[in-house]
mmCIF file of C-alpha atoms in Angstrom:
data_model
loop_
_atom_site.group_PDB
_atom_site.id
_atom_site.type_symbol
_atom_site.label_atom_id
_atom_site.label_comp_id
_atom_site.label_asym_id
_atom_site.label_seq_id
_atom_site.Cartn_x
_atom_site.Cartn_y
_atom_site.Cartn_z
ATOM 1 C CA UNK A 1 146.139 108.787 92.556
ATOM 2 C CA UNK A 2 144.017 110.201 95.365
ATOM 3 C CA UNK A 3 140.300 110.757 95.515
ATOM 4 C CA UNK A 4 139.783 113.634 97.890
ATOM 5 C CA UNK A 5 137.553 116.408 99.129
ATOM 6 C CA UNK A 6 138.203 120.121 99.304
ATOM 7 C CA UNK A 7 137.382 122.063 102.410
ATOM 8 C CA UNK A 8 134.678 124.674 102.719
ATOM 9 C CA UNK A 9 130.948 124.896 103.353
ATOM 10 C CA UNK A 10 128.191 126.469 101.303
ATOM 11 C CA UNK A 11 128.133 130.268 101.419
ATOM 12 C CA UNK A 12 124.539 130.573 100.214
ATOM 13 C CA UNK A 13 121.467 128.412 100.792
ATOM 14 C CA UNK A 14 121.202 125.481 98.420
ATOM 15 C CA UNK A 15 117.613 125.599 97.203
ATOM 16 C CA UNK A 16 117.496 123.182 94.268
ATOM 17 C CA UNK A 17 119.385 120.162 92.996
ATOM 18 C CA UNK A 18 121.333 122.326 90.537
ATOM 19 C CA UNK A 19 122.697 124.299 93.515
ATOM 20 C CA UNK A 20 123.869 121.071 95.123
ATOM 21 C CA UNK A 21 125.557 119.992 91.909
ATOM 22 C CA UNK A 22 127.479 123.253 91.588
ATOM 23 C CA UNK A 23 128.604 123.206 95.203
ATOM 24 C CA UNK A 24 129.498 119.514 95.167
ATOM 25 C CA UNK A 25 131.861 120.075 92.261
ATOM 26 C CA UNK A 26 133.679 122.694 94.326
ATOM 27 C CA UNK A 27 133.963 120.299 97.244
ATOM 28 C CA UNK A 28 135.488 117.373 95.362
ATOM 29 C CA UNK A 29 138.757 116.744 93.570
ATOM 30 C CA UNK A 30 138.589 116.579 89.778
ATOM 31 C CA UNK A 31 139.127 112.810 89.795
ATOM 32 C CA UNK A 32 136.325 112.256 92.280
ATOM 33 C CA UNK A 33 133.959 114.580 90.426
ATOM 34 C CA UNK A 34 134.712 112.977 87.091
ATOM 35 C CA UNK A 35 134.026 109.517 88.494
ATOM 36 C CA UNK A 36 130.643 110.602 89.878
ATOM 37 C CA UNK A 37 129.589 112.688 86.910
ATOM 38 C CA UNK A 38 131.290 110.718 84.153
ATOM 39 C CA UNK A 39 129.426 109.478 81.112
ATOM 40 C CA UNK A 40 130.120 106.865 78.438
ATOM 41 C CA UNK A 41 131.675 107.839 75.113
ATOM 42 C CA UNK A 42 130.280 111.160 73.783
ATOM 43 C CA UNK A 43 127.721 111.532 76.576
ATOM 44 C CA UNK A 44 124.737 111.627 74.210
ATOM 45 C CA UNK A 45 122.524 109.553 76.490
ATOM 46 C CA UNK A 46 123.766 111.369 79.587
ATOM 47 C CA UNK A 47 122.574 114.677 78.104
ATOM 48 C CA UNK A 48 119.382 113.215 76.632
ATOM 49 C CA UNK A 49 118.295 111.891 80.026
ATOM 50 C CA UNK A 50 117.864 115.482 81.152
ATOM 51 C CA UNK A 51 116.834 117.079 77.865
ATOM 52 C CA UNK A 52 114.040 114.558 77.236
ATOM 53 C CA UNK A 53 112.162 115.725 80.320
ATOM 54 C CA UNK A 54 112.119 119.253 78.928
ATOM 55 C CA UNK A 55 110.235 118.110 75.835
ATOM 56 C CA UNK A 56 107.276 117.167 78.018
ATOM 57 C CA UNK A 57 104.707 119.809 78.984
ATOM 58 C CA UNK A 58 102.084 119.695 81.718
ATOM 59 C CA UNK A 59 98.311 120.019 81.377
ATOM 60 C CA UNK A 60 97.112 121.198 84.810
ATOM 61 C CA UNK A 61 93.525 120.986 86.009
ATOM 62 C CA UNK A 62 92.097 123.710 88.240
ATOM 63 C CA UNK A 63 89.129 124.454 90.512
ATOM 64 C CA UNK A 64 89.780 121.364 92.576
ATOM 65 C CA UNK A 65 90.096 121.227 96.353
ATOM 66 C CA UNK A 66 93.855 121.206 96.853
ATOM 67 C CA UNK A 67 93.893 121.923 100.573
ATOM 68 C CA UNK A 68 95.340 118.450 101.195
ATOM 69 C CA UNK A 69 97.944 116.825 98.958
ATOM 70 C CA UNK A 70 99.539 113.480 99.775
ATOM 71 C CA UNK A 71 102.839 112.344 98.226
ATOM 72 C CA UNK A 72 102.822 108.901 99.870
ATOM 73 C CA UNK A 73 102.770 105.742 97.784
ATOM 74 C CA UNK A 74 103.878 102.113 97.990
ATOM 75 C CA UNK A 75 106.492 100.022 96.186
ATOM 76 C CA UNK A 76 106.340 96.241 96.447
ATOM 77 C CA UNK A 77 103.646 96.713 99.063
ATOM 78 C CA UNK A 78 105.646 98.927 101.437
ATOM 79 C CA UNK A 79 104.701 102.546 102.046
ATOM 80 C CA UNK A 80 107.158 105.341 101.308
ATOM 81 C CA UNK A 81 106.710 109.030 102.073
ATOM 82 C CA UNK A 82 107.172 110.052 98.437
ATOM 83 C CA UNK A 83 107.838 108.312 95.105
ATOM 84 C CA UNK A 84 111.472 109.412 95.300
ATOM 85 C CA UNK A 85 114.032 106.768 96.242
ATOM 86 C CA UNK A 86 117.783 106.211 96.027
ATOM 87 C CA UNK A 87 119.440 104.305 93.179
ATOM 88 C CA UNK A 88 122.427 102.049 93.748
ATOM 89 C CA UNK A 89 125.622 104.017 93.190
ATOM 90 C CA UNK A 90 129.107 102.875 94.115
ATOM 91 C CA UNK A 91 131.656 104.139 96.607
ATOM 92 C CA UNK A 92 129.818 106.863 98.521
ATOM 93 C CA UNK A 93 132.928 107.533 100.584
ATOM 94 C CA UNK A 94 134.258 109.378 97.544
ATOM 95 C CA UNK A 95 131.777 112.093 98.472
ATOM 96 C CA UNK A 96 131.746 111.864 102.283
ATOM 97 C CA UNK A 97 133.819 109.884 104.790
ATOM 98 C CA UNK A 98 130.847 107.989 106.255
ATOM 99 C CA UNK A 99 129.661 107.183 102.746
ATOM 100 C CA UNK A 100 126.718 104.805 102.574
ATOM 101 C CA UNK A 101 126.179 104.972 106.324
ATOM 102 C CA UNK A 102 125.233 108.631 105.991
ATOM 103 C CA UNK A 103 123.092 107.905 102.934
ATOM 104 C CA UNK A 104 121.271 105.121 104.767
ATOM 105 C CA UNK A 105 120.528 107.332 107.764
ATOM 106 C CA UNK A 106 119.091 110.045 105.523
ATOM 107 C CA UNK A 107 116.932 107.522 103.666
ATOM 108 C CA UNK A 108 115.660 106.097 106.929
ATOM 109 C CA UNK A 109 114.723 109.546 108.201
ATOM 110 C CA UNK A 110 112.982 110.369 104.932
ATOM 111 C CA UNK A 111 111.113 107.039 104.948
ATOM 112 C CA UNK A 112 112.043 106.098 101.401
ATOM 113 C CA UNK A 113 113.817 103.111 99.828
ATOM 114 C CA UNK A 114 117.590 102.986 99.470
ATOM 115 C CA UNK A 115 119.034 100.460 97.017
ATOM 116 C CA UNK A 116 122.487 99.651 98.376
ATOM 117 C CA UNK A 117 125.153 98.922 95.788
ATOM 118 C CA UNK A 118 127.232 95.765 95.576
ATOM 119 C CA UNK A 119 130.197 98.132 95.386
ATOM 120 C CA UNK A 120 129.548 100.082 98.566
ATOM 121 C CA UNK A 121 132.408 101.607 100.518
ATOM 122 C CA UNK A 122 131.272 99.858 103.701
ATOM 123 C CA UNK A 123 130.063 96.369 104.463
ATOM 124 C CA UNK A 124 126.350 95.668 104.309
ATOM 125 C CA UNK A 125 126.446 94.970 108.030
ATOM 126 C CA UNK A 126 127.917 98.390 108.815
ATOM 127 C CA UNK A 127 125.416 100.182 106.604
ATOM 128 C CA UNK A 128 122.439 98.377 108.126
ATOM 129 C CA UNK A 129 123.745 99.029 111.647
ATOM 130 C CA UNK A 130 123.828 102.756 110.838
ATOM 131 C CA UNK A 131 120.127 102.750 109.883
ATOM 132 C CA UNK A 132 118.569 99.569 111.259
ATOM 133 C CA UNK A 133 114.963 100.636 110.621
ATOM 134 C CA UNK A 134 115.553 101.727 107.045
ATOM 135 C CA UNK A 135 113.697 100.344 104.022
ATOM 136 C CA UNK A 136 116.381 98.845 101.807
ATOM 137 C CA UNK A 137 116.805 96.782 98.666
ATOM 138 C CA UNK A 138 120.096 95.207 97.634
ATOM 139 C CA UNK A 139 121.618 95.661 94.181
ATOM 140 C CA UNK A 140 123.378 92.518 93.039
ATOM 141 C CA UNK A 141 125.736 92.059 90.129
ATOM 142 C CA UNK A 142 125.586 88.391 89.201
ATOM 143 C CA UNK A 143 128.989 86.676 89.244
ATOM 144 C CA UNK A 144 130.138 83.485 87.601
ATOM 145 C CA UNK A 145 130.640 81.993 91.071
ATOM 146 C CA UNK A 146 127.143 80.914 92.140
ATOM 147 C CA UNK A 147 128.339 80.128 95.650
ATOM 148 C CA UNK A 148 129.319 83.774 95.967
ATOM 149 C CA UNK A 149 125.952 84.883 94.567
ATOM 150 C CA UNK A 150 124.151 82.665 97.054
ATOM 151 C CA UNK A 151 126.214 83.989 99.963
ATOM 152 C CA UNK A 152 125.400 87.578 99.003
ATOM 153 C CA UNK A 153 121.684 86.786 98.727
ATOM 154 C CA UNK A 154 121.711 85.064 102.120
ATOM 155 C CA UNK A 155 123.502 88.031 103.699
ATOM 156 C CA UNK A 156 120.928 90.408 102.240
ATOM 157 C CA UNK A 157 118.051 88.292 103.498
ATOM 158 C CA UNK A 158 119.549 87.993 106.983
ATOM 159 C CA UNK A 159 120.055 91.764 107.137
ATOM 160 C CA UNK A 160 116.435 92.559 106.337
ATOM 161 C CA UNK A 161 116.676 93.672 102.725
ATOM 162 C CA UNK A 162 113.247 93.575 101.091
ATOM 163 C CA UNK A 163 114.153 92.959 97.429
ATOM 164 C CA UNK A 164 117.022 92.137 95.097
ATOM 165 C CA UNK A 165 117.783 94.565 92.275
ATOM 166 C CA UNK A 166 119.699 92.826 89.492
ATOM 167 C CA UNK A 167 121.564 95.255 87.263
ATOM 168 C CA UNK A 168 121.492 93.745 83.779
ATOM 169 C CA UNK A 169 123.177 96.353 81.555
ATOM 170 C CA UNK A 170 126.813 95.660 82.478
ATOM 171 C CA UNK A 171 128.147 92.561 80.685
ATOM 172 C CA UNK A 172 131.171 94.835 80.257
ATOM 173 C CA UNK A 173 131.989 98.239 81.673
ATOM 174 C CA UNK A 174 131.001 101.268 79.587
ATOM 175 C CA UNK A 175 133.702 103.367 77.943
ATOM 176 C CA UNK A 176 134.180 106.137 80.497
ATOM 177 C CA UNK A 177 136.673 108.541 79.011
ATOM 178 C CA UNK A 178 136.984 110.823 82.014
ATOM 179 C CA UNK A 179 138.176 107.929 84.177
ATOM 180 C CA UNK A 180 140.673 106.912 81.517
ATOM 181 C CA UNK A 181 142.069 110.435 81.271
ATOM 182 C CA UNK A 182 142.396 110.499 85.051
ATOM 183 C CA UNK A 183 144.019 107.051 84.943
ATOM 184 C CA UNK A 184 141.258 105.776 87.182
ATOM 185 C CA UNK A 185 141.521 102.114 86.273
ATOM 186 C CA UNK A 186 138.638 100.145 87.742
ATOM 187 C CA UNK A 187 139.893 96.965 86.169
ATOM 188 C CA UNK A 188 143.139 97.233 88.127
ATOM 189 C CA UNK A 189 141.296 97.832 91.402
ATOM 190 C CA UNK A 190 142.894 101.253 91.970
ATOM 191 C CA UNK A 191 139.622 102.839 92.991
ATOM 192 C CA UNK A 192 138.768 100.162 95.503
ATOM 193 C CA UNK A 193 142.233 100.437 96.998
ATOM 194 C CA UNK A 194 141.947 104.193 97.382
ATOM 195 C CA UNK A 195 138.527 103.883 99.012
ATOM 196 C CA UNK A 196 139.530 100.968 101.267
ATOM 197 C CA UNK A 197 136.310 99.302 100.145
ATOM 198 C CA UNK A 198 137.800 95.845 100.436
ATOM 199 C CA UNK A 199 139.370 96.353 103.849
ATOM 200 C CA UNK A 200 137.268 93.774 105.643
ATOM 201 C CA UNK A 201 137.438 91.215 102.854
ATOM 202 C CA UNK A 202 141.191 91.437 102.631
ATOM 203 C CA UNK A 203 141.598 90.919 106.382
ATOM 204 C CA UNK A 204 140.017 87.500 105.971
ATOM 205 C CA UNK A 205 141.146 86.575 102.448
ATOM 206 C CA UNK A 206 143.971 88.777 101.171
ATOM 207 C CA UNK A 207 143.748 87.304 97.667
ATOM 208 C CA UNK A 208 139.951 87.592 97.387
ATOM 209 C CA UNK A 209 139.089 89.118 94.015
ATOM 210 C CA UNK A 210 135.414 88.297 93.484
ATOM 211 C CA UNK A 211 133.948 91.652 94.609
ATOM 212 C CA UNK A 212 135.990 93.558 92.017
ATOM 213 C CA UNK A 213 135.484 91.145 89.124
ATOM 214 C CA UNK A 214 133.052 92.110 86.413
ATOM 215 C CA UNK A 215 129.515 90.782 86.449
ATOM 216 C CA UNK A 216 129.011 87.504 84.641
ATOM 217 C CA UNK A 217 128.927 88.401 80.937
ATOM 218 C CA UNK A 218 127.030 85.223 80.139
ATOM 219 C CA UNK A 219 124.219 85.842 82.644
ATOM 220 C CA UNK A 220 120.986 85.488 80.710
ATOM 221 C CA UNK A 221 117.241 84.994 81.065
ATOM 222 C CA UNK A 222 117.509 81.278 81.762
ATOM 223 C CA UNK A 223 119.730 81.983 84.784
ATOM 224 C CA UNK A 224 116.938 83.853 86.533
ATOM 225 C CA UNK A 225 115.265 80.612 87.574
ATOM 226 C CA UNK A 226 118.409 79.602 89.461
ATOM 227 C CA UNK A 227 118.414 82.927 91.270
ATOM 228 C CA UNK A 228 114.723 82.544 92.079
ATOM 229 C CA UNK A 229 115.398 79.089 93.492
ATOM 230 C CA UNK A 230 117.709 80.483 96.175
ATOM 231 C CA UNK A 231 115.568 83.377 97.409
ATOM 232 C CA UNK A 232 112.024 84.358 98.180
ATOM 233 C CA UNK A 233 112.788 88.055 97.886
ATOM 234 C CA UNK A 234 111.166 90.005 95.045
ATOM 235 C CA UNK A 235 113.495 90.308 92.056
ATOM 236 C CA UNK A 236 113.694 93.655 90.267
ATOM 237 C CA UNK A 237 115.548 93.950 86.960
ATOM 238 C CA UNK A 238 117.381 97.250 86.491
ATOM 239 C CA UNK A 239 118.400 98.378 83.015
ATOM 240 C CA UNK A 240 115.483 97.398 80.802
ATOM 241 C CA UNK A 241 114.815 99.834 77.928
ATOM 242 C CA UNK A 242 112.639 97.938 75.444
ATOM 243 C CA UNK A 243 109.214 96.323 75.255
ATOM 244 C CA UNK A 244 110.807 93.036 74.189
ATOM 245 C CA UNK A 245 112.865 92.782 77.368
ATOM 246 C CA UNK A 246 109.940 93.997 79.463
ATOM 247 C CA UNK A 247 107.812 91.168 78.073
ATOM 248 C CA UNK A 248 110.574 88.657 78.791
ATOM 249 C CA UNK A 249 110.843 89.996 82.332
ATOM 250 C CA UNK A 250 107.178 89.238 82.896
ATOM 251 C CA UNK A 251 107.530 85.832 81.280
ATOM 252 C CA UNK A 252 110.295 85.044 83.772
ATOM 253 C CA UNK A 253 108.174 86.118 86.735
ATOM 254 C CA UNK A 254 110.167 89.051 88.065
ATOM 255 C CA UNK A 255 108.389 91.459 90.379
ATOM 256 C CA UNK A 256 109.541 94.786 88.988
ATOM 257 C CA UNK A 257 111.524 96.686 86.375
ATOM 258 C CA UNK A 258 113.730 99.746 86.685
ATOM 259 C CA UNK A 259 113.836 101.534 83.348
ATOM 260 C CA UNK A 260 117.412 102.768 83.321
ATOM 261 C CA UNK A 261 120.374 103.405 81.035
ATOM 262 C CA UNK A 262 122.821 103.493 83.950
ATOM 263 C CA UNK A 263 122.837 107.274 83.968
ATOM 264 C CA UNK A 264 124.364 107.300 80.489
ATOM 265 C CA UNK A 265 127.417 105.446 81.794
ATOM 266 C CA UNK A 266 127.100 102.203 79.819
ATOM 267 C CA UNK A 267 125.952 102.048 76.167
ATOM 268 C CA UNK A 268 125.852 105.552 74.740
ATOM 269 C CA UNK A 269 123.156 106.703 72.290
ATOM 270 C CA UNK A 270 120.360 104.612 73.765
ATOM 271 C CA UNK A 271 117.017 106.212 74.577
ATOM 272 C CA UNK A 272 116.620 108.590 77.459
ATOM 273 C CA UNK A 273 115.074 106.780 80.402
ATOM 274 C CA UNK A 274 111.907 108.894 80.343
ATOM 275 C CA UNK A 275 111.409 108.050 76.642
ATOM 276 C CA UNK A 276 111.989 104.327 77.177
ATOM 277 C CA UNK A 277 109.588 104.408 80.123
ATOM 278 C CA UNK A 278 106.547 104.783 77.865
ATOM 279 C CA UNK A 279 107.479 101.728 75.821
ATOM 280 C CA UNK A 280 108.072 99.566 78.884
ATOM 281 C CA UNK A 281 104.929 100.692 80.701
ATOM 282 C CA UNK A 282 102.831 99.944 77.625
ATOM 283 C CA UNK A 283 104.366 96.462 77.410
ATOM 284 C CA UNK A 284 103.742 95.392 81.014
ATOM 285 C CA UNK A 285 100.114 96.624 81.068
ATOM 286 C CA UNK A 286 100.145 97.166 84.815
ATOM 287 C CA UNK A 287 101.039 93.559 85.641
ATOM 288 C CA UNK A 288 104.266 94.429 87.452
ATOM 289 C CA UNK A 289 105.605 97.636 88.935
ATOM 290 C CA UNK A 290 107.813 99.839 86.779
ATOM 291 C CA UNK A 291 110.285 102.372 88.166
ATOM 292 C CA UNK A 292 112.797 104.628 86.432
ATOM 293 C CA UNK A 293 116.029 106.492 87.013
ATOM 294 C CA UNK A 294 118.068 108.873 84.903
ATOM 295 C CA UNK A 295 117.794 112.640 84.449
ATOM 296 C CA UNK A 296 115.444 113.478 87.317
ATOM 297 C CA UNK A 297 116.419 116.896 88.639
ATOM 298 C CA UNK A 298 113.159 118.619 89.674
ATOM 299 C CA UNK A 299 109.764 117.897 91.138
ATOM 300 C CA UNK A 300 108.203 118.407 87.723
ATOM 301 C CA UNK A 301 110.468 115.637 86.402
ATOM 302 C CA UNK A 302 109.098 113.319 89.086
ATOM 303 C CA UNK A 303 105.543 114.309 88.197
ATOM 304 C CA UNK A 304 106.161 113.606 84.509
ATOM 305 C CA UNK A 305 107.680 110.189 85.217
ATOM 306 C CA UNK A 306 104.721 109.213 87.374
ATOM 307 C CA UNK A 307 102.278 110.463 84.754
ATOM 308 C CA UNK A 308 103.992 108.187 82.221
ATOM 309 C CA UNK A 309 103.538 105.181 84.471
ATOM 310 C CA UNK A 310 106.510 104.991 86.827
ATOM 311 C CA UNK A 311 105.596 103.790 90.295
ATOM 312 C CA UNK A 312 108.465 105.862 91.651
ATOM 313 C CA UNK A 313 111.751 107.358 90.507
ATOM 314 C CA UNK A 314 115.231 106.644 91.778
ATOM 315 C CA UNK A 315 117.981 109.234 92.197
ATOM 316 C CA UNK A 316 121.642 108.556 91.494
ATOM 317 C CA UNK A 317 124.056 111.454 91.096
ATOM 318 C CA UNK A 318 121.970 114.032 93.052
ATOM 319 C CA UNK A 319 122.302 111.893 96.178
ATOM 320 C CA UNK A 320 126.075 112.016 95.843
ATOM 321 C CA UNK A 321 125.905 115.782 95.348
ATOM 322 C CA UNK A 322 124.027 116.122 98.607
ATOM 323 C CA UNK A 323 126.463 113.817 100.335
ATOM 324 C CA UNK A 324 129.464 115.789 99.071
ATOM 325 C CA UNK A 325 127.977 119.067 100.297
ATOM 326 C CA UNK A 326 126.727 118.164 103.756
ATOM 327 C CA UNK A 327 126.888 114.436 104.348
ATOM 328 C CA UNK A 328 123.725 112.918 105.800
ATOM 329 C CA UNK A 329 122.102 116.349 106.102
ATOM 330 C CA UNK A 330 122.813 117.061 102.441
ATOM 331 C CA UNK A 331 121.185 113.833 101.280
ATOM 332 C CA UNK A 332 118.157 114.585 103.410
ATOM 333 C CA UNK A 333 117.975 118.123 101.989
ATOM 334 C CA UNK A 334 118.099 116.813 98.411
ATOM 335 C CA UNK A 335 115.249 114.419 99.185
ATOM 336 C CA UNK A 336 113.269 117.120 101.017
ATOM 337 C CA UNK A 337 113.705 119.639 98.202
ATOM 338 C CA UNK A 338 112.545 117.200 95.543
ATOM 339 C CA UNK A 339 109.596 116.065 97.669
ATOM 340 C CA UNK A 340 108.556 119.662 98.349
ATOM 341 C CA UNK A 341 108.810 120.460 94.635
ATOM 342 C CA UNK A 342 106.691 117.415 93.800
ATOM 343 C CA UNK A 343 104.100 118.425 96.420
ATOM 344 C CA UNK A 344 103.917 121.924 94.953
ATOM 345 C CA UNK A 345 103.648 120.608 91.382
ATOM 346 C CA UNK A 346 100.896 118.196 92.370
ATOM 347 C CA UNK A 347 99.030 121.040 94.043
ATOM 348 C CA UNK A 348 99.411 123.325 91.042
ATOM 349 C CA UNK A 349 98.374 120.640 88.568
ATOM 350 C CA UNK A 350 95.321 119.407 90.457
ATOM 351 C CA UNK A 351 96.542 116.050 91.802
ATOM 352 C CA UNK A 352 95.588 115.391 95.413
ATOM 353 C CA UNK A 353 97.414 112.066 95.541
ATOM 354 C CA UNK A 354 99.969 110.059 93.602
ATOM 355 C CA UNK A 355 97.133 107.841 92.364
ATOM 356 C CA UNK A 356 95.583 110.853 90.601
ATOM 357 C CA UNK A 357 98.707 111.493 88.505
ATOM 358 C CA UNK A 358 97.761 110.168 85.062
ATOM 359 C CA UNK A 359 98.870 110.399 81.397
ATOM 360 C CA UNK A 360 96.213 113.100 80.837
ATOM 361 C CA UNK A 361 98.513 115.438 82.746
ATOM 362 C CA UNK A 362 101.156 115.614 80.025
ATOM 363 C CA UNK A 363 101.702 116.430 76.385
ATOM 364 C CA UNK A 364 104.846 116.293 74.267
ATOM 365 C CA UNK A 365 106.380 119.485 72.946
ATOM 366 C CA UNK A 366 107.496 119.716 69.329
ATOM 367 C CA UNK A 367 110.703 121.420 70.397
#
């Protein structure tokens, strides 16, 4: 099995994220595309993530001075140029040879946050060296081996990561039919072998298996205190979809929540992220920051998420589309397009700043 790219550049300008998606599919082998785009089971949640945004309508306000519009905001106290950041996604070298190094450089140039995956194609050290001034969080899958967890946290701290993002929705891997049909067996480490993602680890410890083992299935709320005891970094929980878990997150003193269903790749037939966002935001009552990912494809989607209480949104697949099309430049273009669309939508709806985006801006369609 080989994950590969096809040759050829774009023939027409790519002017929206849908253009990048269409061109990226042409650039990648079927196996690579299916891994990036693949959903769990029947793909109900995958489709709902996008469709749910379209059930929301905007209520613009006019006759306001819109000569200056500012998309800047802050997350965990650090300023970003726009409330549009990069979710942790695995194995960026599927899409582009330089993988996460290119993604990190684009994020640094855009002045937004990049959450680097535990399953990156390159070492954390190589990624940070590619973009040393970048604003980065580290996504950590908790393992049964707490020494390994501690080592990963210490590496992240030493490399200047500003927060830990703990993905909580993967006690087991979702049922991804496309990968099965393509005989892409993550459990057997085929993907990691093809991507050479463990090259450095295997040089030192040829039998090392920890990075490809599943997250600890028994990891639970009570384990958070142990994690908090080994780091001073803010802890963000990614994968919360209910008010009950949002309330528990606050009870356990985490600093943020990412409302996420893993892009529809884990448990199918859960709520769309934008629908779950309302429930979570209502539960936390502004006490901690709430972010979301899943289904964001346009600037109006970003506007709607912010109006429903997200501090910012995170992008997953669209970043890989940009990477597959043009590498670092493609990622930067995806970010620029979405930021420009958000700026235009804010201008047309009467919001001079991110702080002015409020629930009054939206209504829910009956469609």
